[in-house]
PDB file of C-alpha atoms in Angstrom:
ATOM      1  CA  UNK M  25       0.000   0.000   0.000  1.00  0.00           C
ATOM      2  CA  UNK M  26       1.633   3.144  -0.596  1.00  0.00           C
ATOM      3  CA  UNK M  27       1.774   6.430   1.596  1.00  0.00           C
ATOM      4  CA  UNK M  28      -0.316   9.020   1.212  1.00  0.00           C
ATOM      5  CA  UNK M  29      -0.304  10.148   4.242  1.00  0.00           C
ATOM      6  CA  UNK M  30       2.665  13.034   2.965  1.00  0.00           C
ATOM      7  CA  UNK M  31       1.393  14.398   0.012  1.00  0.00           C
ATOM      8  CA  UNK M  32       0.712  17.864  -0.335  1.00  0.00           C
ATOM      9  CA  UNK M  33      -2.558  19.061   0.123  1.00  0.00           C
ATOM     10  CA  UNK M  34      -4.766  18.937  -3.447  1.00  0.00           C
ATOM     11  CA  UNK M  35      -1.874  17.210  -4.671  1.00  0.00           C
ATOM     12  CA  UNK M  36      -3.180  13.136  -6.087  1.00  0.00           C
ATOM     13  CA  UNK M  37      -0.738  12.522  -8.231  1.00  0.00           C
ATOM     14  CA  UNK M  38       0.607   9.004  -7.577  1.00  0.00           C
ATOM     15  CA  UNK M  39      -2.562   8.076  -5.222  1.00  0.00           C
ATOM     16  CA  UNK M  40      -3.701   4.383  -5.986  1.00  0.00           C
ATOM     17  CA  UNK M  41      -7.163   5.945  -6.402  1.00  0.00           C
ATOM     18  CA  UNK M  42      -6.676   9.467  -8.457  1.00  0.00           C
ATOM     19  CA  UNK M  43      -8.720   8.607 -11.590  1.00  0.00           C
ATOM     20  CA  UNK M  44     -11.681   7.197  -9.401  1.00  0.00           C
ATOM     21  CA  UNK M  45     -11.619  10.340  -7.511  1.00  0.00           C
ATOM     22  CA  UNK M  46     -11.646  12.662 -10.448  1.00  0.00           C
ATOM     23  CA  UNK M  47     -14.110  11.336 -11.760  1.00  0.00           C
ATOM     24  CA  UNK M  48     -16.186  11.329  -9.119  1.00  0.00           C
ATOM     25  CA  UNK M  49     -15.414  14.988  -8.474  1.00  0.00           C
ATOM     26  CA  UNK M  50     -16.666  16.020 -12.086  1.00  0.00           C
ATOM     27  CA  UNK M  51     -19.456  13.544 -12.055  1.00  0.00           C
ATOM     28  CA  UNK M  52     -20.405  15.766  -8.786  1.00  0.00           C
ATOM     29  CA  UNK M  53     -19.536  19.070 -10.042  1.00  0.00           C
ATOM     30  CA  UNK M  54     -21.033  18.107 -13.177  1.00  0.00           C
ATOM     31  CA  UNK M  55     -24.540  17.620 -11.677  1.00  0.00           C
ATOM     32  CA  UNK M  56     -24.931  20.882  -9.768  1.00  0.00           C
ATOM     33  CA  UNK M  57     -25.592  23.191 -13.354  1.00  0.00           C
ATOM     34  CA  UNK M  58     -29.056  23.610 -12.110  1.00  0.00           C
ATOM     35  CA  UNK M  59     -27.906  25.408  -9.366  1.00  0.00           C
ATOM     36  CA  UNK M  60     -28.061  28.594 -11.108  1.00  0.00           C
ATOM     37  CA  UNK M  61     -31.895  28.010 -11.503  1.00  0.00           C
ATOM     38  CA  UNK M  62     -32.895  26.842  -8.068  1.00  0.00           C
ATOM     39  CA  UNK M  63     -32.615  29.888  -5.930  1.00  0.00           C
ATOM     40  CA  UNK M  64     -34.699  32.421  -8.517  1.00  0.00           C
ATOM     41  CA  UNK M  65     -36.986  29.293  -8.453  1.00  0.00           C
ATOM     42  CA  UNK M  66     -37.531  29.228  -5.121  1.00  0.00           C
ATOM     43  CA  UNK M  67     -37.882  33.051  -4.924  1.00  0.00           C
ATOM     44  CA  UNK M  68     -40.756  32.632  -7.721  1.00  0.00           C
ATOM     45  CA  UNK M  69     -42.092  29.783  -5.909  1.00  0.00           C
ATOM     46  CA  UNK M  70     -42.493  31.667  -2.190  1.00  0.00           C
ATOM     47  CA  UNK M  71     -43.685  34.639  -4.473  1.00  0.00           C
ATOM     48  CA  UNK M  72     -46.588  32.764  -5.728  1.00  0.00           C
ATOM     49  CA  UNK M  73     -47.225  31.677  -2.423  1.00  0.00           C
ATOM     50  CA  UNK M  74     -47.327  34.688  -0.794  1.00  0.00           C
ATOM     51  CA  UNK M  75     -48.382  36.765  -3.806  1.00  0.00           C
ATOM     52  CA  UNK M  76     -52.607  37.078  -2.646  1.00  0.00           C
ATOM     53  CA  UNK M  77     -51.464  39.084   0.512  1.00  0.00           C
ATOM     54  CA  UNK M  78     -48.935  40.856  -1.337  1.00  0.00           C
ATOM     55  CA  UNK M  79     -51.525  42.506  -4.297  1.00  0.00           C
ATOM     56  CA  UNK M  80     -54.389  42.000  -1.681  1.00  0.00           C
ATOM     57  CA  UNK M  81     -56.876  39.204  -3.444  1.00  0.00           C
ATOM     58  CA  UNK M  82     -56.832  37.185  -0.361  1.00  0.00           C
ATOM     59  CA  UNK M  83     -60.175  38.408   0.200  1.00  0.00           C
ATOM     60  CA  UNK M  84     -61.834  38.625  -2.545  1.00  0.00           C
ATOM     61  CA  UNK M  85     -60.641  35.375  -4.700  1.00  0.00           C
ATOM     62  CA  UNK M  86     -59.606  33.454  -1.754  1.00  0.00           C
ATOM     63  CA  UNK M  87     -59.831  30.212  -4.501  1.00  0.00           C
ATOM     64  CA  UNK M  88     -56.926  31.872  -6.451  1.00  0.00           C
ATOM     65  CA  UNK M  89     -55.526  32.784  -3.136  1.00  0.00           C
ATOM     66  CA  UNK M  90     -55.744  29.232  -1.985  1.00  0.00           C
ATOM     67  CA  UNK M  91     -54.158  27.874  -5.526  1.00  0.00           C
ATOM     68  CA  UNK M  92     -51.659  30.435  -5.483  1.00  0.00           C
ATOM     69  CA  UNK M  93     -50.537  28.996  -1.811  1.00  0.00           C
ATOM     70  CA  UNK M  94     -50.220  25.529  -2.577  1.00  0.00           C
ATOM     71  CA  UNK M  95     -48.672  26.031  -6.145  1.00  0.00           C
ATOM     72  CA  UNK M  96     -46.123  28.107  -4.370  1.00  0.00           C
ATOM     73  CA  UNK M  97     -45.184  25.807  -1.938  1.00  0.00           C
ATOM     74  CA  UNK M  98     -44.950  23.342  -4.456  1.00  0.00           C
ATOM     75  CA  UNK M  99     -42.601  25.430  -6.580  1.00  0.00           C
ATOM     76  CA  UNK M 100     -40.473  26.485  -3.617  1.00  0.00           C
ATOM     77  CA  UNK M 101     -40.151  22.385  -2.012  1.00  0.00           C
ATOM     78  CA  UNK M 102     -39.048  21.351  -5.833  1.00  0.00           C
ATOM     79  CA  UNK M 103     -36.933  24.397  -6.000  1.00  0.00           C
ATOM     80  CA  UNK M 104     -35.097  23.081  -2.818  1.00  0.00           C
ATOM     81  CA  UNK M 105     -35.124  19.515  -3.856  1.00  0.00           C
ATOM     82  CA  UNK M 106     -33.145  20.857  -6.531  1.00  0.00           C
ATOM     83  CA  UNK M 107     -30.810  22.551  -4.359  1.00  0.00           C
ATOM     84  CA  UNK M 108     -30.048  19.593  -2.086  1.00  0.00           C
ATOM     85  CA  UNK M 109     -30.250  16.550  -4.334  1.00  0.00           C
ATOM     86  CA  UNK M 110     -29.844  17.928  -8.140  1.00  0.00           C
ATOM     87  CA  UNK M 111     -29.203  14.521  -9.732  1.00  0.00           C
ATOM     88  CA  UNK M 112     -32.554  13.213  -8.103  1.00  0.00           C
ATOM     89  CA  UNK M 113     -34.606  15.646  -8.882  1.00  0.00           C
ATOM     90  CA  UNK M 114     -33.634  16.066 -13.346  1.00  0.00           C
ATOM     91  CA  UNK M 115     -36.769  14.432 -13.899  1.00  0.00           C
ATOM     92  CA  UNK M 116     -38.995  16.864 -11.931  1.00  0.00           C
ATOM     93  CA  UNK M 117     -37.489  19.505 -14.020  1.00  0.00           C
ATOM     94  CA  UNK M 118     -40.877  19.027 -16.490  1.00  0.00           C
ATOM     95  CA  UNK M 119     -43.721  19.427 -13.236  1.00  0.00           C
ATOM     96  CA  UNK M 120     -42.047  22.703 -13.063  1.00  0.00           C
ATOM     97  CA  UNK M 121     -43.269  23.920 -16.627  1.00  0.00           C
ATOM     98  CA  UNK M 122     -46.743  22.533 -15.877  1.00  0.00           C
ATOM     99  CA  UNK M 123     -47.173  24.233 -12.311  1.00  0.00           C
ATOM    100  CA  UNK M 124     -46.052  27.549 -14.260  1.00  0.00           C
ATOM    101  CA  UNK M 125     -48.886  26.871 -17.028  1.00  0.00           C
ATOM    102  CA  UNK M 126     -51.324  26.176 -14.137  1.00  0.00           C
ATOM    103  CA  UNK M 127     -50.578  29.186 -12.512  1.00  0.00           C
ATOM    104  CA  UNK M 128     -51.544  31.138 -15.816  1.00  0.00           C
ATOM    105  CA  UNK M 129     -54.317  29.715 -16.569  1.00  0.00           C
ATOM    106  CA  UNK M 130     -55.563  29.376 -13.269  1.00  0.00           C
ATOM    107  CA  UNK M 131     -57.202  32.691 -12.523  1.00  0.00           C
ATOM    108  CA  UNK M 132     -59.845  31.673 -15.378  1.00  0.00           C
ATOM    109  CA  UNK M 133     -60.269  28.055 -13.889  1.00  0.00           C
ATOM    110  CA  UNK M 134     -60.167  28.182  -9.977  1.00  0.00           C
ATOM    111  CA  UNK M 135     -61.073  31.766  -9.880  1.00  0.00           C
ATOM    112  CA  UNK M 136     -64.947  32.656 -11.154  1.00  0.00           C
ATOM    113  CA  UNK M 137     -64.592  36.285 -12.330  1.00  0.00           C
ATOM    114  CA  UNK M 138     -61.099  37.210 -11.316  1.00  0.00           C
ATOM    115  CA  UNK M 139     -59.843  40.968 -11.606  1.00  0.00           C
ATOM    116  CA  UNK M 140     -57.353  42.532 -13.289  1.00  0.00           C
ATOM    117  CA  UNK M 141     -54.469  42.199 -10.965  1.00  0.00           C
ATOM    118  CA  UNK M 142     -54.864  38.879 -10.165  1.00  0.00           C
ATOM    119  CA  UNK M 143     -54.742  37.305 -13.829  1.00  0.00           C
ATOM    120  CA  UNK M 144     -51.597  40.101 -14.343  1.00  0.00           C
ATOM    121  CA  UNK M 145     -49.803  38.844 -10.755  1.00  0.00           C
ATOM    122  CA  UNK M 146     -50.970  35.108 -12.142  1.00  0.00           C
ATOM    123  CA  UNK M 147     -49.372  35.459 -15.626  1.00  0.00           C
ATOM    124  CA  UNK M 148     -46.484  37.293 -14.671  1.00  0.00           C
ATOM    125  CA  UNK M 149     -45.294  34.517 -11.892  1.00  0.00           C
ATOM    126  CA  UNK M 150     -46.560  31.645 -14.116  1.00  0.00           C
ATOM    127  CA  UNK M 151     -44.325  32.942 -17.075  1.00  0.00           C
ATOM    128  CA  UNK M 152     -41.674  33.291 -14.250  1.00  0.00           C
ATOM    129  CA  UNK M 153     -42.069  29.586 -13.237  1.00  0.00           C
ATOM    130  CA  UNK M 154     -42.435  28.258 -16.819  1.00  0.00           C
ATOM    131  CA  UNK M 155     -39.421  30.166 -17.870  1.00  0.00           C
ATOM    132  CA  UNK M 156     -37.271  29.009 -15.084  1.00  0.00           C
ATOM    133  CA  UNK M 157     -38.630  25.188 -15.610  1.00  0.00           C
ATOM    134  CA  UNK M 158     -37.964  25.256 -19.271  1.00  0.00           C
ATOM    135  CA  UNK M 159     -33.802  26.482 -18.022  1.00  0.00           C
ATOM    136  CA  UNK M 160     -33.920  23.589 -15.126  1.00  0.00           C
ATOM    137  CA  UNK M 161     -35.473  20.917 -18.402  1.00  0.00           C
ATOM    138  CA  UNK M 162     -33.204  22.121 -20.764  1.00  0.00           C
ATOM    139  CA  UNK M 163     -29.776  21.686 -18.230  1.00  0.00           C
ATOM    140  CA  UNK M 164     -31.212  18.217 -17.160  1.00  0.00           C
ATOM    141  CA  UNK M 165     -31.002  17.389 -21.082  1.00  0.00           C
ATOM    142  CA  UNK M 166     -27.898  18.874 -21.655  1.00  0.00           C
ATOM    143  CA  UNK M 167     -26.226  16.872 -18.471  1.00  0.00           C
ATOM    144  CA  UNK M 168     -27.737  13.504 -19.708  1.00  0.00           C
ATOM    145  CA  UNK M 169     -26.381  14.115 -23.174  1.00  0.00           C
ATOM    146  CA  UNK M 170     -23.206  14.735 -21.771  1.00  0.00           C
ATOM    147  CA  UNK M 171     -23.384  11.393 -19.814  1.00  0.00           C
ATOM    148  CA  UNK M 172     -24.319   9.481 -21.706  1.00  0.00           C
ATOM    149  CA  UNK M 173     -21.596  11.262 -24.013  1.00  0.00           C
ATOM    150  CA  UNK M 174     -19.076  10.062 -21.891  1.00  0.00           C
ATOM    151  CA  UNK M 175     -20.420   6.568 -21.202  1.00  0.00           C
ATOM    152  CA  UNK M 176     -20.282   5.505 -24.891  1.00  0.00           C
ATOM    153  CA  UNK M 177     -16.935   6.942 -25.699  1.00  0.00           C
TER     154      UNK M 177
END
């Protein structure tokens, strides 16, 4: 077995495992490009949440208000998901785009006779959502491609 123990630090070279470890470290690094799209998620997300006290339709459409709460949540527990387990969570990437299209279309739906502000606050954070989702979708393809790039050469 040979010593490791007085290597430099960050220096592998010569350790009996270095091209197992590398390539576990970009296989890790690899998998975190949706970080750039989880926190802006999860900002849309808690804004949709907490959007019907924010432009004041709690009241007055408290279905929308209701919808708005749970899509929101929903948005912001995927956005975390995303953040702590990215290479679980590629596939989820798609319920994103959907929960952004439910949020626009919503206010016609859930929502009998809903004002002006709500469908704008509705479409604007849907198109958010959908927009982010459609990033997270496209990265998760990307990554696989790249994968299974690697795995065939």
């Amino acid at each position: 077995m040979s010593d490791v123990s007085q290597r430099q630090r960050g220096d592998l070279s010569g350790h009996p495992d270095e091209r197992e470890m590398r390539d576990r470290y970009s296989r890790v690094l690899g998998q975190r490009d949706v970080v750039l799209f989880d926190g802006p998620l999860f900002l849309a997300g808690l804004y949709a949440a907490i959007s019907p006290w924010i432009v004041h339709f709690n009241g007055t459409h408290p279905e929308v208000a209701v919808n708005n709460l749970i899509t929101g949540i929903a948005v912001a527990l995927l956005a975390l998901g995303f953040g702590r387990a990215p290479e679980r969570m590629y596939g989820m990437s798609h319920a994103i785009i959907a929960i952004g299209v439910w949020l626009i279309v919503s206010p016609w739906i859930s929502g009998q006779g809903a004002d002006a502000g709500v469908i704008v606050n509705n479409i604007i954070i849907g198109a958010i959502i959908c927009a982010l989702g459609l990033a997270c979708a496209a990265t998760a393809l990307a990554a696989r491609r790249s994968v299974h790039r690697e795995m065939s050469s």
